[in-house]
Amino acid sequence: MGDNVALVKVIVGKAFEVKNNQKKTLKKGDWLKKGSLVKTSKKSFVKLVFVDKSQMNIGPESVMKIDSYDQKEAGVIDLVKGKIRSKVTTDYLQIQDKDKSKLFIKTNNAIMGVRGTDFLISSNSKSTSTI
């Protein structure tokens, strides 16, 4: 497993991983590593389960990059465009440093830090909205 940070649990339609200028079609059971860029097509979505058991759905026509994600450090996700819905784990017993049990979401015009919650974030080049 090593550098693996997220497992593709569900995929509907077409989605791709772009890493080192190489484009690979994603399928259920694939592992994503730090630095992976995920792109979804029209009418497509991907459900990821991260190493800390947090879940993330990437909506249609979205681009999301895993900047970093580690059980011992705060995760950083870059939502380039589109929508993601995430349920961040509340299982603090497995996390050594409780201050690092967070997920940071970056967009073109906002940064959000979350801990143990369910949220939806949508971003385009002009605005970001969260629920």
mmCIF file of C-alpha atoms in Angstrom:
data_model
loop_
_atom_site.group_PDB
_atom_site.id
_atom_site.type_symbol
_atom_site.label_atom_id
_atom_site.label_comp_id
_atom_site.label_asym_id
_atom_site.label_seq_id
_atom_site.Cartn_x
_atom_site.Cartn_y
_atom_site.Cartn_z
ATOM 1 C CA MET A 1 0.000 0.000 0.000
ATOM 2 C CA GLY A 2 2.710 2.526 0.966
ATOM 3 C CA ASP A 3 1.918 5.814 -0.794
ATOM 4 C CA ASN A 4 -1.727 4.921 -1.457
ATOM 5 C CA VAL A 5 -4.111 7.453 0.062
ATOM 6 C CA ALA A 6 -7.554 6.775 -1.456
ATOM 7 C CA LEU A 7 -9.408 3.762 -2.832
ATOM 8 C CA VAL A 8 -11.892 4.095 -5.697
ATOM 9 C CA LYS A 9 -14.964 2.501 -4.125
ATOM 10 C CA VAL A 10 -17.646 3.386 -6.710
ATOM 11 C CA ILE A 11 -17.443 4.785 -10.216
ATOM 12 C CA VAL A 12 -20.320 5.725 -12.489
ATOM 13 C CA GLY A 13 -19.561 6.900 -16.011
ATOM 14 C CA LYS A 14 -15.966 7.829 -16.837
ATOM 15 C CA ALA A 15 -13.254 9.288 -14.656
ATOM 16 C CA PHE A 16 -9.525 9.623 -15.083
ATOM 17 C CA GLU A 17 -6.410 9.947 -12.981
ATOM 18 C CA VAL A 18 -3.762 12.293 -14.347
ATOM 19 C CA LYS A 19 -0.295 11.969 -12.866
ATOM 20 C CA ASN A 20 3.085 12.787 -14.407
ATOM 21 C CA ASN A 21 1.306 13.873 -17.642
ATOM 22 C CA GLN A 22 -0.222 10.393 -18.000
ATOM 23 C CA LYS A 23 -4.004 9.891 -18.196
ATOM 24 C CA LYS A 24 -5.429 6.625 -16.859
ATOM 25 C CA THR A 25 -9.086 5.539 -16.837
ATOM 26 C CA LEU A 26 -10.133 4.841 -13.252
ATOM 27 C CA LYS A 27 -11.961 1.706 -12.206
ATOM 28 C CA LYS A 28 -13.347 0.336 -8.947
ATOM 29 C CA GLY A 29 -10.541 -0.935 -6.734
ATOM 30 C CA ASP A 30 -7.859 1.454 -8.024
ATOM 31 C CA TRP A 31 -5.687 3.232 -5.456
ATOM 32 C CA LEU A 32 -4.791 6.904 -5.748
ATOM 33 C CA LYS A 33 -1.560 8.365 -4.439
ATOM 34 C CA LYS A 34 -0.604 11.802 -3.161
ATOM 35 C CA GLY A 35 -0.372 14.166 -6.143
ATOM 36 C CA SER A 36 -3.091 12.406 -8.144
ATOM 37 C CA LEU A 37 -5.446 14.593 -10.161
ATOM 38 C CA VAL A 38 -8.933 13.140 -10.688
ATOM 39 C CA LYS A 39 -11.148 14.322 -13.544
ATOM 40 C CA THR A 40 -14.747 13.226 -14.034
ATOM 41 C CA SER A 41 -16.736 13.354 -17.272
ATOM 42 C CA LYS A 42 -20.332 14.478 -17.851
ATOM 43 C CA LYS A 43 -22.917 12.381 -15.975
ATOM 44 C CA SER A 44 -20.095 10.705 -14.007
ATOM 45 C CA PHE A 45 -19.008 10.524 -10.390
ATOM 46 C CA VAL A 46 -16.419 8.760 -8.248
ATOM 47 C CA LYS A 47 -16.638 7.750 -4.586
ATOM 48 C CA LEU A 48 -13.283 7.590 -2.788
ATOM 49 C CA VAL A 49 -12.495 6.154 0.642
ATOM 50 C CA PHE A 50 -9.327 7.617 2.157
ATOM 51 C CA VAL A 51 -6.862 5.864 4.479
ATOM 52 C CA ASP A 52 -8.517 7.451 7.555
ATOM 53 C CA LYS A 53 -11.947 6.121 6.410
ATOM 54 C CA SER A 54 -13.119 9.574 5.259
ATOM 55 C CA GLN A 55 -15.289 9.424 2.137
ATOM 56 C CA MET A 56 -15.472 11.777 -0.810
ATOM 57 C CA ASN A 57 -17.781 11.896 -3.829
ATOM 58 C CA ILE A 58 -16.469 13.784 -6.837
ATOM 59 C CA GLY A 59 -19.307 15.088 -9.005
ATOM 60 C CA PRO A 60 -19.701 15.325 -12.782
ATOM 61 C CA GLU A 61 -17.273 17.479 -14.771
ATOM 62 C CA SER A 62 -15.030 18.036 -11.742
ATOM 63 C CA VAL A 63 -11.275 18.229 -11.290
ATOM 64 C CA MET A 64 -9.792 17.453 -7.865
ATOM 65 C CA LYS A 65 -6.159 17.044 -6.778
ATOM 66 C CA ILE A 66 -4.931 15.198 -3.699
ATOM 67 C CA ASP A 67 -2.174 17.561 -2.530
ATOM 68 C CA SER A 68 -1.503 15.472 0.580
ATOM 69 C CA TYR A 69 -3.311 12.915 2.711
ATOM 70 C CA ASP A 70 -1.870 10.943 5.573
ATOM 71 C CA GLN A 71 -3.313 9.376 8.713
ATOM 72 C CA LYS A 72 -0.792 11.360 10.764
ATOM 73 C CA GLU A 73 -1.160 14.770 9.076
ATOM 74 C CA ALA A 74 -3.993 17.011 7.951
ATOM 75 C CA GLY A 75 -5.166 16.179 4.421
ATOM 76 C CA VAL A 76 -5.133 18.828 1.702
ATOM 77 C CA ILE A 77 -7.454 18.583 -1.305
ATOM 78 C CA ASP A 78 -7.426 21.076 -4.168
ATOM 79 C CA LEU A 79 -10.825 21.380 -5.872
ATOM 80 C CA VAL A 80 -9.826 22.909 -9.211
ATOM 81 C CA LYS A 81 -13.446 22.975 -10.441
ATOM 82 C CA GLY A 82 -16.711 21.189 -9.903
ATOM 83 C CA LYS A 83 -18.306 19.639 -6.822
ATOM 84 C CA ILE A 84 -17.258 17.317 -4.055
ATOM 85 C CA ARG A 85 -19.211 15.961 -1.119
ATOM 86 C CA SER A 86 -17.194 14.603 1.736
ATOM 87 C CA LYS A 87 -17.759 12.903 5.042
ATOM 88 C CA VAL A 88 -14.667 13.448 7.177
ATOM 89 C CA THR A 89 -13.979 10.768 9.773
ATOM 90 C CA THR A 90 -14.643 11.404 13.430
ATOM 91 C CA ASP A 91 -12.598 8.388 14.561
ATOM 92 C CA TYR A 92 -10.096 10.328 16.657
ATOM 93 C CA LEU A 93 -8.940 7.218 18.542
ATOM 94 C CA GLN A 94 -6.731 6.188 15.617
ATOM 95 C CA ILE A 95 -5.170 9.638 15.202
ATOM 96 C CA GLN A 96 -2.134 10.483 17.337
ATOM 97 C CA ASP A 97 -2.264 14.296 17.146
ATOM 98 C CA LYS A 98 -5.877 15.491 17.319
ATOM 99 C CA ASP A 99 -4.966 18.907 15.827
ATOM 100 C CA LYS A 100 -3.891 17.176 12.615
ATOM 101 C CA SER A 101 -7.135 15.215 12.220
ATOM 102 C CA LYS A 102 -8.462 17.705 9.691
ATOM 103 C CA LEU A 103 -9.058 18.078 6.011
ATOM 104 C CA PHE A 104 -8.303 21.305 4.176
ATOM 105 C CA ILE A 105 -10.111 22.021 0.910
ATOM 106 C CA LYS A 106 -8.592 24.641 -1.397
ATOM 107 C CA THR A 107 -10.361 26.251 -4.324
ATOM 108 C CA ASN A 108 -9.416 29.085 -6.645
ATOM 109 C CA ASN A 109 -10.866 31.641 -4.227
ATOM 110 C CA ALA A 110 -11.383 29.953 -0.827
ATOM 111 C CA ILE A 111 -9.840 27.640 1.766
ATOM 112 C CA MET A 112 -11.904 25.567 4.181
ATOM 113 C CA GLY A 113 -10.764 23.443 7.112
ATOM 114 C CA VAL A 114 -13.100 20.665 8.269
ATOM 115 C CA ARG A 115 -13.081 18.109 11.024
ATOM 116 C CA GLY A 116 -15.552 15.294 11.569
ATOM 117 C CA THR A 117 -18.465 16.495 9.428
ATOM 118 C CA ASP A 118 -20.384 15.989 6.195
ATOM 119 C CA PHE A 119 -20.207 18.814 3.631
ATOM 120 C CA LEU A 120 -20.696 19.763 -0.016
ATOM 121 C CA ILE A 121 -18.462 22.255 -1.804
ATOM 122 C CA SER A 122 -18.896 23.625 -5.315
ATOM 123 C CA SER A 123 -16.389 25.788 -7.144
ATOM 124 C CA ASN A 124 -15.825 27.407 -10.496
ATOM 125 C CA SER A 125 -13.299 30.028 -11.561
ATOM 126 C CA LYS A 126 -15.388 32.864 -10.043
ATOM 127 C CA SER A 127 -17.025 31.566 -6.860
ATOM 128 C CA THR A 128 -17.110 28.852 -4.202
ATOM 129 C CA SER A 129 -20.143 27.747 -2.183
ATOM 130 C CA THR A 130 -20.431 25.275 0.690
ATOM 131 C CA ILE A 131 -23.236 23.451 2.447
#
